[in-house]
PDB file of C-alpha atoms in Angstrom:
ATOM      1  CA  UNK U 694      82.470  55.400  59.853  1.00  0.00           C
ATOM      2  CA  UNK U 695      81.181  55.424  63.385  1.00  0.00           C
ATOM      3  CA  UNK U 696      83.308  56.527  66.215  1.00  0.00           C
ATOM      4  CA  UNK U 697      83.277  53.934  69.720  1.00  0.00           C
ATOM      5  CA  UNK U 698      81.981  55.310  72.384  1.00  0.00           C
ATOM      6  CA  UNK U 699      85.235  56.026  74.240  1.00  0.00           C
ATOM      7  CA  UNK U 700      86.627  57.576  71.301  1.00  0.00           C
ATOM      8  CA  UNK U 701      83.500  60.103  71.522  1.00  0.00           C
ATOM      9  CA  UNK U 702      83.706  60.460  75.434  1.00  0.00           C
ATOM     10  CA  UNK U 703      87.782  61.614  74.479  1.00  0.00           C
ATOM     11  CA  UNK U 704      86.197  64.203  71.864  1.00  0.00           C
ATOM     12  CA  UNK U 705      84.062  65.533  74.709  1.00  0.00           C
ATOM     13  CA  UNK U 706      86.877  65.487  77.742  1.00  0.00           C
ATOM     14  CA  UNK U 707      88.724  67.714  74.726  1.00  0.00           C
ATOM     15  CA  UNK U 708      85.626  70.058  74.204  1.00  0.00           C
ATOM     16  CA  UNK U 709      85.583  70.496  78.094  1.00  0.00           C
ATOM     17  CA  UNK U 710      89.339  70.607  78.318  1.00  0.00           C
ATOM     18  CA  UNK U 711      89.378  73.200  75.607  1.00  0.00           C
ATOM     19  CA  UNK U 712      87.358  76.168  76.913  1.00  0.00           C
ATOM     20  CA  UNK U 713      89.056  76.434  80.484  1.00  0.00           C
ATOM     21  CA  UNK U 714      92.965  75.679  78.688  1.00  0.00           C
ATOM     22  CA  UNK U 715      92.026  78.927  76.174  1.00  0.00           C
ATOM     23  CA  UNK U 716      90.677  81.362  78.544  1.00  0.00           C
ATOM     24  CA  UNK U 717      94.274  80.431  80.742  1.00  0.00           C
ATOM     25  CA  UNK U 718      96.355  80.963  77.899  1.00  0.00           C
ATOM     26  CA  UNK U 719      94.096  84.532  76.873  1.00  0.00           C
ATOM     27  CA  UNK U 720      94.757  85.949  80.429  1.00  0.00           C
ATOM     28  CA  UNK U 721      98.482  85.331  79.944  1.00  0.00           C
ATOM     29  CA  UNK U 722      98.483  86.790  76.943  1.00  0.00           C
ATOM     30  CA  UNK U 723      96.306  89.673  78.630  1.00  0.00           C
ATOM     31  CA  UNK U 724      99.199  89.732  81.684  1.00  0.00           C
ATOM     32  CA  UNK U 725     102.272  89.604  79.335  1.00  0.00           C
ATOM     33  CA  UNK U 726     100.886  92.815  77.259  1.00  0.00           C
ATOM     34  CA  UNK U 727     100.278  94.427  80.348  1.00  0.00           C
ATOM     35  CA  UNK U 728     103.032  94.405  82.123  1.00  0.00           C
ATOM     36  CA  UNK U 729     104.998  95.458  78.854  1.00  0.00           C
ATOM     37  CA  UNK U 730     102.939  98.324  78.795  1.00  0.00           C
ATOM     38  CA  UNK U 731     103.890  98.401  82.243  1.00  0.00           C
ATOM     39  CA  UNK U 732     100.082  99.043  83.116  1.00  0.00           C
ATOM     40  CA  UNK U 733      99.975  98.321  87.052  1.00  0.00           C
ATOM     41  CA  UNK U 734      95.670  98.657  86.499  1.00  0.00           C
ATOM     42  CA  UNK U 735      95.744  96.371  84.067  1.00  0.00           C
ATOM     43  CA  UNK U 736      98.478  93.853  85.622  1.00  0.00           C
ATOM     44  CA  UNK U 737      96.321  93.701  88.876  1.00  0.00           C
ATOM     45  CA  UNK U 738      93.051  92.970  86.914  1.00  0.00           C
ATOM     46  CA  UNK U 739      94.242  90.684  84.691  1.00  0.00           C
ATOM     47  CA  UNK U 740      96.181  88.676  87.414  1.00  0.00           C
ATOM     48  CA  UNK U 741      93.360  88.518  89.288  1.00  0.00           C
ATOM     49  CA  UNK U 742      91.407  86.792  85.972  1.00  0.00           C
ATOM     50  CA  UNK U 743      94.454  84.428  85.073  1.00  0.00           C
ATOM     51  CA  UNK U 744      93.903  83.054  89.162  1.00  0.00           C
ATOM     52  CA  UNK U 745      90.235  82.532  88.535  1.00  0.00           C
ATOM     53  CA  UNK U 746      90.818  81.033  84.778  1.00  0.00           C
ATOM     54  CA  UNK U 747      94.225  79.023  86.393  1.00  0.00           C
ATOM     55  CA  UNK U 748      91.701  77.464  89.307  1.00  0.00           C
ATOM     56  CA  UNK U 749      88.501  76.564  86.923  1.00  0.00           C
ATOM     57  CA  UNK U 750      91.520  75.096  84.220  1.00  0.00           C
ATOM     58  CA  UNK U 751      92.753  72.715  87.504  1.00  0.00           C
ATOM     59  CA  UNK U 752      89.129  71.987  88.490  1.00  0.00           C
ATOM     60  CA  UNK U 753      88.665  70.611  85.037  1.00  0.00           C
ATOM     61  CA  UNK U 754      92.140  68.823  83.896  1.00  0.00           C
ATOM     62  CA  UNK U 755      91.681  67.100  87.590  1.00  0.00           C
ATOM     63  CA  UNK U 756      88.309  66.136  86.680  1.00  0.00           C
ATOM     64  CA  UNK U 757      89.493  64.546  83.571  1.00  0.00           C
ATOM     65  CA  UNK U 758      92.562  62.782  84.850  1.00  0.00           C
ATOM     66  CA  UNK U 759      90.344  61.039  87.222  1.00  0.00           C
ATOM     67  CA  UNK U 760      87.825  59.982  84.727  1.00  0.00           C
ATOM     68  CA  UNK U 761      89.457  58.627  81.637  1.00  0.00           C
ATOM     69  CA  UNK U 762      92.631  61.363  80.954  1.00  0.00           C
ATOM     70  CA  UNK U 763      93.721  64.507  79.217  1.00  0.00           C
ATOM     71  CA  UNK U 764      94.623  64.498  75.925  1.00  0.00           C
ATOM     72  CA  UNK U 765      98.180  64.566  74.926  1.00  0.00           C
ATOM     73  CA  UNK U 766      97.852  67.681  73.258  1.00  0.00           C
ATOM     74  CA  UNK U 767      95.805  69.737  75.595  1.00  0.00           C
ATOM     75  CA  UNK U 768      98.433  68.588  78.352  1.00  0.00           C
ATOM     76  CA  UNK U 769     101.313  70.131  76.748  1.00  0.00           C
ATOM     77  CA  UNK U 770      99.512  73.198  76.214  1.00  0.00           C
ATOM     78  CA  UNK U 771      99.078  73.141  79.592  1.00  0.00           C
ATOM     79  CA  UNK U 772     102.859  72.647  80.855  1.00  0.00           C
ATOM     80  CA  UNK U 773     103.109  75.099  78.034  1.00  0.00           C
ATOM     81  CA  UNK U 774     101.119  77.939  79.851  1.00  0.00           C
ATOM     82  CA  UNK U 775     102.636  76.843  83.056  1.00  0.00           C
ATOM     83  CA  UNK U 776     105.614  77.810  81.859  1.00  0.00           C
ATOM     84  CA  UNK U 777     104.946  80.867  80.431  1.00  0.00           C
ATOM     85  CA  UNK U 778     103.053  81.446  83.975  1.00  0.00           C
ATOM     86  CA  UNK U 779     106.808  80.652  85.182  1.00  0.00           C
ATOM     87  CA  UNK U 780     108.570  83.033  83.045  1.00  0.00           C
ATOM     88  CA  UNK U 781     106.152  85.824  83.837  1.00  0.00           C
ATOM     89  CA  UNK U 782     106.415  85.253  87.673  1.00  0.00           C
ATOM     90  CA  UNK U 783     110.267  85.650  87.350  1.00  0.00           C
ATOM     91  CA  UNK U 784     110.256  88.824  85.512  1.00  0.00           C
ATOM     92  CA  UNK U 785     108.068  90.001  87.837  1.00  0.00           C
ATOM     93  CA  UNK U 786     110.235  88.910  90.997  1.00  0.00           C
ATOM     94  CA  UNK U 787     113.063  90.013  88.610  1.00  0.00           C
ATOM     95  CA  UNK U 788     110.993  93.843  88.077  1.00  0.00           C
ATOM     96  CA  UNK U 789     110.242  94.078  91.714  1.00  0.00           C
ATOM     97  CA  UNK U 790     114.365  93.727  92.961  1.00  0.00           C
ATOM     98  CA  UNK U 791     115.045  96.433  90.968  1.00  0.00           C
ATOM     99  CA  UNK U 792     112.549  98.204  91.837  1.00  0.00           C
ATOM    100  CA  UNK U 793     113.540  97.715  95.371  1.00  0.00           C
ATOM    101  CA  UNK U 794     116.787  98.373  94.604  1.00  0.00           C
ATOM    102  CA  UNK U 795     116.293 101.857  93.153  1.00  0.00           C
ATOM    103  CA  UNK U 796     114.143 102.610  96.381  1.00  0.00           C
ATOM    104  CA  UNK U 797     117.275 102.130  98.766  1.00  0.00           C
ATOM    105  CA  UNK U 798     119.439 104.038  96.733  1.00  0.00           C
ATOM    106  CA  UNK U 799     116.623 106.906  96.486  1.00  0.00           C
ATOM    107  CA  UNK U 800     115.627 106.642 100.209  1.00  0.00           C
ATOM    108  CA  UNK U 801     118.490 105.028 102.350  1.00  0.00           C
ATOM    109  CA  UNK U 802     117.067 103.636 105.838  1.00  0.00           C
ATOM    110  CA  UNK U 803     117.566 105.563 109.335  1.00  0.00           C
ATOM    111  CA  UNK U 804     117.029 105.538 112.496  1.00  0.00           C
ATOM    112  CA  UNK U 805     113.511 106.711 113.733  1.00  0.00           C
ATOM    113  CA  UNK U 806     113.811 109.920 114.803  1.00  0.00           C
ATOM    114  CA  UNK U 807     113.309 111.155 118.521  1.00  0.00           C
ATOM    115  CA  UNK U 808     109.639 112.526 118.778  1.00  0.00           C
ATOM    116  CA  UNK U 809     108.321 111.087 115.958  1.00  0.00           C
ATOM    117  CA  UNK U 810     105.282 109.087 115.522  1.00  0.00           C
ATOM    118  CA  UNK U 811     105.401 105.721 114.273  1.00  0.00           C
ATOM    119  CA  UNK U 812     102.105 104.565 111.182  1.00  0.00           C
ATOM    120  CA  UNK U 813     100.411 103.678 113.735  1.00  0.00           C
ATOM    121  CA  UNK U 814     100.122 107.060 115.442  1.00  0.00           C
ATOM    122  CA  UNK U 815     102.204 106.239 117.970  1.00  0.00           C
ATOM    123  CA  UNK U 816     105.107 107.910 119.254  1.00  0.00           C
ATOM    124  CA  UNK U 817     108.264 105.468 118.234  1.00  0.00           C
ATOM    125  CA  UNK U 818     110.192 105.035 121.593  1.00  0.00           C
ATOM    126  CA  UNK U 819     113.154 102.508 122.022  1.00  0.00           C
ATOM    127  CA  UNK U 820     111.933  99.734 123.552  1.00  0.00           C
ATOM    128  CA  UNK U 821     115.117  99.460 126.181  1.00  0.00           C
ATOM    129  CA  UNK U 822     115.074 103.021 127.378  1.00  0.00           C
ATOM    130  CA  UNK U 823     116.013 103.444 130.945  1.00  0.00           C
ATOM    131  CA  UNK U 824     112.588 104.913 133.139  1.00  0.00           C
ATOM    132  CA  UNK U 825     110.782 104.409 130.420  1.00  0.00           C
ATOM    133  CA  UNK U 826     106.814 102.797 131.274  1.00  0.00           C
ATOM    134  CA  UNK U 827     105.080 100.454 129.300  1.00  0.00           C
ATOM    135  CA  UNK U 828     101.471  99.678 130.124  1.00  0.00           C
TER     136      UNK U 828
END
């Protein structure tokens, strides 16, 4: 039996859908093992491959929505990975308060100390001392 030609054209959106959706969902598989190996190498790569697969996967579904739709099934796989994408961006925010939090325990903030110099290379001076000249 012969398939219409808009039943073919929704076989082909799928084929094009298909290759952008998987290489998404392999990067946050790639991510997930990586930060549970807590590999900060490997995290920064494979982020940096899950932004380029996340843009080329939005190039494409917008493409398709425009010109005749996604699939049903490819869009929940979608919302799918943009929720895992969700759930990895809050353990990270969730990795990174503790982090911060065991930093201000280990190294509580003071007050610059007289004579010092700042990152810059320059010496830190209060900005409201009395004689002081600013150029």
């Amino acid at each position: 039996m012969m398939s219409s030609p808009e039943e073919q054209r929704a076989v082909a959106r799928s084929h094009d859908l298909e290759a952008p959706l998987q290489a998404v969902e392999e990067q946050l598989t790639a991510l997930g093992l990586a930060l549970h190996r807590q590999d900060a190498q490997a995290v920064e790569q494979t982020a940096a491959r899950l932004h380029a697969a996340l843009a080329a996967a939005v190039d494409h579904f917008t493409h398709a929505a425009r010109h005749g739709g996604v699939p049903p099934t490819l869009r929940q796989r979608l919302a799918l990975a943009g929720g895992q994408l969700a759930a990895q961006r809050e353990a990270m925010a969730r990795a990174t308060a503790s982090l911060d939090r065991a930093i201000d325990v280990l190294m509580p903030e003071r007050a610059p100390l007289a004579g010092v110099y700042a990152a810059s290379g320059n010496a830190e001076r209060p900005a409201n001392r009395p004689g002081s000249l600013f150029a």
